[in-house]
Short mmCIF file of C-alpha atoms in Angstrom, two decimals:
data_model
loop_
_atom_site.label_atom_id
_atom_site.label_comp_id
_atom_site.label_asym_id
_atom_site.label_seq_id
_atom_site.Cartn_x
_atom_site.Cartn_y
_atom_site.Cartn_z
CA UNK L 1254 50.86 -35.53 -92.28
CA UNK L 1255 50.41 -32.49 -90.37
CA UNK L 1256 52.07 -32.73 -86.10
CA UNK L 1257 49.34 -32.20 -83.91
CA UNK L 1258 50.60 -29.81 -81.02
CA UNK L 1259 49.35 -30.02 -77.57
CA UNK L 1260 49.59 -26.55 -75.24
CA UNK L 1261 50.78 -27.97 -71.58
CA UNK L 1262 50.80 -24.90 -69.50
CA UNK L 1263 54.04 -24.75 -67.43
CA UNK L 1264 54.24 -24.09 -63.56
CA UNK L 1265 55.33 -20.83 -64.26
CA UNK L 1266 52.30 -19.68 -66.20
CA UNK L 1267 49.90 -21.18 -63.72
CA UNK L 1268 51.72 -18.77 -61.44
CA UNK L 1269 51.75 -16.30 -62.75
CA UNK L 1270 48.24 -16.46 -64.00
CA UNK L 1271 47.22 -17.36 -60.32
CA UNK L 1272 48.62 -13.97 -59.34
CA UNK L 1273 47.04 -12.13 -61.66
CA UNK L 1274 43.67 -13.33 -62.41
CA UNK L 1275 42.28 -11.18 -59.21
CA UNK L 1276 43.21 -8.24 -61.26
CA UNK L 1277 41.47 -9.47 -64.28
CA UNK L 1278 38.69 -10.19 -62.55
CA UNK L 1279 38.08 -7.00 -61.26
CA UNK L 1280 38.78 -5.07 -64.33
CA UNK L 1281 36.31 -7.38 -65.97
CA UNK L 1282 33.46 -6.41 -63.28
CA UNK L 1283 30.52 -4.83 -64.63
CA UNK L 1284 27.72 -2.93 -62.67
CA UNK L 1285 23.95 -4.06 -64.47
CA UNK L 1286 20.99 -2.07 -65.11
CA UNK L 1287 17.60 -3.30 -63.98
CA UNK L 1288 15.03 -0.65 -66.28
CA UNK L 1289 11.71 -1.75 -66.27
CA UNK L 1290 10.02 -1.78 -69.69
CA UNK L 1291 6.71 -0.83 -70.20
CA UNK L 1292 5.07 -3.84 -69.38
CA UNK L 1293 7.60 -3.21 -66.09
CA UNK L 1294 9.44 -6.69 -66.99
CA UNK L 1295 13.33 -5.35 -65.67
CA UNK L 1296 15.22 -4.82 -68.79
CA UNK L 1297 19.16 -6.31 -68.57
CA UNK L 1298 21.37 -3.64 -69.52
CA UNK L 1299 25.25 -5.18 -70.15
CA UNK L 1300 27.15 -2.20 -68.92
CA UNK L 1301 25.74 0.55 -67.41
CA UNK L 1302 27.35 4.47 -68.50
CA UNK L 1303 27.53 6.14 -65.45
CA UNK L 1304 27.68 3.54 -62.30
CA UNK L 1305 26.76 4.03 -58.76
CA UNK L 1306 28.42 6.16 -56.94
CA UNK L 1307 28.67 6.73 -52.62
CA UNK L 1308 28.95 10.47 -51.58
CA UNK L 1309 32.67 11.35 -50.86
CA UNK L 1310 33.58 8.17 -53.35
CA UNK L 1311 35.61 4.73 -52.92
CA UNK L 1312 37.21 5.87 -49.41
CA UNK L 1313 33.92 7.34 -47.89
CA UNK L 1314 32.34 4.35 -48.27
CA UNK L 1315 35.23 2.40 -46.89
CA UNK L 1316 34.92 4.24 -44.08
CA UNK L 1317 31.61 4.48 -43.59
CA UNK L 1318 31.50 0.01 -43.60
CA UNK L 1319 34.00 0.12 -41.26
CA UNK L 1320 32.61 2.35 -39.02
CA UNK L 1321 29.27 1.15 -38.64
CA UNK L 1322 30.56 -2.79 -39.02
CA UNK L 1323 30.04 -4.81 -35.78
CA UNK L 1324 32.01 -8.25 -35.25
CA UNK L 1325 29.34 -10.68 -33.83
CA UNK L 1326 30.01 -11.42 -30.42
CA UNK L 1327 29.78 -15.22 -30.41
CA UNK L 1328 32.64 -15.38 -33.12
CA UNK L 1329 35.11 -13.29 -31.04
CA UNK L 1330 36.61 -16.19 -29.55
CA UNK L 1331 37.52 -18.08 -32.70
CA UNK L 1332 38.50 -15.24 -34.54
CA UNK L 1333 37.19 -15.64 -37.81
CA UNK L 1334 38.64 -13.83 -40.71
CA UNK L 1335 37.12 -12.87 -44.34
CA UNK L 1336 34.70 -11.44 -46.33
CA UNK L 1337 30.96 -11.19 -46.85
CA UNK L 1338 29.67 -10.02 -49.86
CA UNK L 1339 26.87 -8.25 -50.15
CA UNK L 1340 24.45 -7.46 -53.26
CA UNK L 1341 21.73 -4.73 -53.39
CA UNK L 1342 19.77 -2.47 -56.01
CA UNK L 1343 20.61 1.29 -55.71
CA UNK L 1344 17.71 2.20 -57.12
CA UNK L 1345 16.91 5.23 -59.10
CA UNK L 1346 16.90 7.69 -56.26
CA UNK L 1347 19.88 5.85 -54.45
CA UNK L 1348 18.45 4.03 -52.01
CA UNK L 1349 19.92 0.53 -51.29
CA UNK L 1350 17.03 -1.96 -51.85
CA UNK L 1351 16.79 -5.89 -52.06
CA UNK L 1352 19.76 -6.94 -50.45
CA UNK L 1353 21.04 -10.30 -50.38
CA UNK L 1354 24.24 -12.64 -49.62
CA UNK L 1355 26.15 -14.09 -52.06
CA UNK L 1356 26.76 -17.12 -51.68
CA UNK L 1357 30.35 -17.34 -52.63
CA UNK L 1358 32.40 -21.30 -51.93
CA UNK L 1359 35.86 -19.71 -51.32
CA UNK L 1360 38.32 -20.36 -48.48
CA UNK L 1361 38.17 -16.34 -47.58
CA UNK L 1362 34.29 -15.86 -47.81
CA UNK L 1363 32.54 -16.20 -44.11
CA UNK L 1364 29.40 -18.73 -44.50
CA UNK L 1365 27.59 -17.92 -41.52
CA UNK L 1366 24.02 -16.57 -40.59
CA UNK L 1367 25.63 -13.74 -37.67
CA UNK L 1368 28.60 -12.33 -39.98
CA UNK L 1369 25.93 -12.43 -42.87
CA UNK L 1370 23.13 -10.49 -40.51
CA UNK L 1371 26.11 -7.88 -39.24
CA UNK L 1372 26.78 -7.33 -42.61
CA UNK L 1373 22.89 -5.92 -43.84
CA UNK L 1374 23.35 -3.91 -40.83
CA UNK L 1375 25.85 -1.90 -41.87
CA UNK L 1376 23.63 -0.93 -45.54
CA UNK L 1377 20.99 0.48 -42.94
CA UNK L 1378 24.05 3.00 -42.20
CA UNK L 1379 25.33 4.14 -45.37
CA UNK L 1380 24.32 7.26 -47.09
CA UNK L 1381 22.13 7.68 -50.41
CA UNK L 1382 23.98 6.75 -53.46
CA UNK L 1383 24.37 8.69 -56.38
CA UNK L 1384 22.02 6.52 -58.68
CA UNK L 1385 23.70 5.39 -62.03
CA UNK L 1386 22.48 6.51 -65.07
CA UNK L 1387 21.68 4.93 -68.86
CA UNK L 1388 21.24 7.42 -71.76
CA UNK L 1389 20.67 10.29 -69.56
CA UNK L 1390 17.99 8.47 -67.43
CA UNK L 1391 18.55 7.48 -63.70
CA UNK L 1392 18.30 3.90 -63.52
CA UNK L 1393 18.62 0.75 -61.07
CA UNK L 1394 21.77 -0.56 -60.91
CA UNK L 1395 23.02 -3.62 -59.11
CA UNK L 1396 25.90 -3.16 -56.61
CA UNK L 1397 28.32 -5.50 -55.11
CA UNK L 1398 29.92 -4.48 -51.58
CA UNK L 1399 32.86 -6.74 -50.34
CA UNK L 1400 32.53 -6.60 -46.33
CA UNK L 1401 35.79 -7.30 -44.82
CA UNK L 1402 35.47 -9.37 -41.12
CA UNK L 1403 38.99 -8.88 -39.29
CA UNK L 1404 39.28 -8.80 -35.34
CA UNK L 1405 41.92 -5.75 -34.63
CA UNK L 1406 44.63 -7.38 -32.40
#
């Protein structure tokens, strides 16, 4: 008779894949197209060719969001710390359109209606994307912005 074998992870793996599941996470991120068919029903696309991109790239953006980002006033006092994230189309001429909050249960995302309001205010600021692009066509292409909330000391 065959030994059955059980797999019990050790503290060291769940360490170590604690520490490095961020990383996996983001290199498993994956920007979707929204192309609406002819009956304009949106048509999923799994991975988009050419993503979204902001003028200037990764650190123009980052300084653009933290440039036009605003702390709400009422939180000041407690000092609240963390992220919003923020989803939008940029559609097929770059434009940011349908925005929304995701609604992420984590210890270092911000649930509240004033960092989630200061947050849409800064897409009203950024520049026109560089629309992605499927099989030569410019297409809409979700986007995912991390907002970062932090009170300089």
């Amino acid at each position: 008779m065959e030994q059955e074998h059980k797999y019990y992870p050790s503290l060291i793996g769940n360490i170590v894949l604690l520490l490095f599941l961020p990383f996996f996470a983001e290199a498993q991120k994956e920007y979707i197209c929204i192309d609406p068919s002819e009956d304009d029903e949106p048509v999923y696309v799994e991975r988009v060719e050419k993503k979204p991109a902001y003028p200037g790239g990764d650190e123009e953006l980052f300084k653009d969001k933290q440039e036009y980002l605003v702390y709400p006033e009422d939180a000041k006092k407690d000092s609240i710390k963390g992220y919003v994230f923020v989803r939008f189309v940029v559609d097929k001429e770059g434009h940011i359109t349908n925005p929304e909050i995701l609604k992420i249960h984590d210890d270092v995302v911000i649930d509240s209606p004033a960092f989630d309001s200061a947050a849409l205010d800064v897409l009203s600021h950024l520049k026109t994307f560089i629309p992605g692009e499927q099989h030569g066509k410019k297409v809409n292409v979700y986007y995912t912005l991390p907002i970062m909330f932090k009170l300089d000391k």
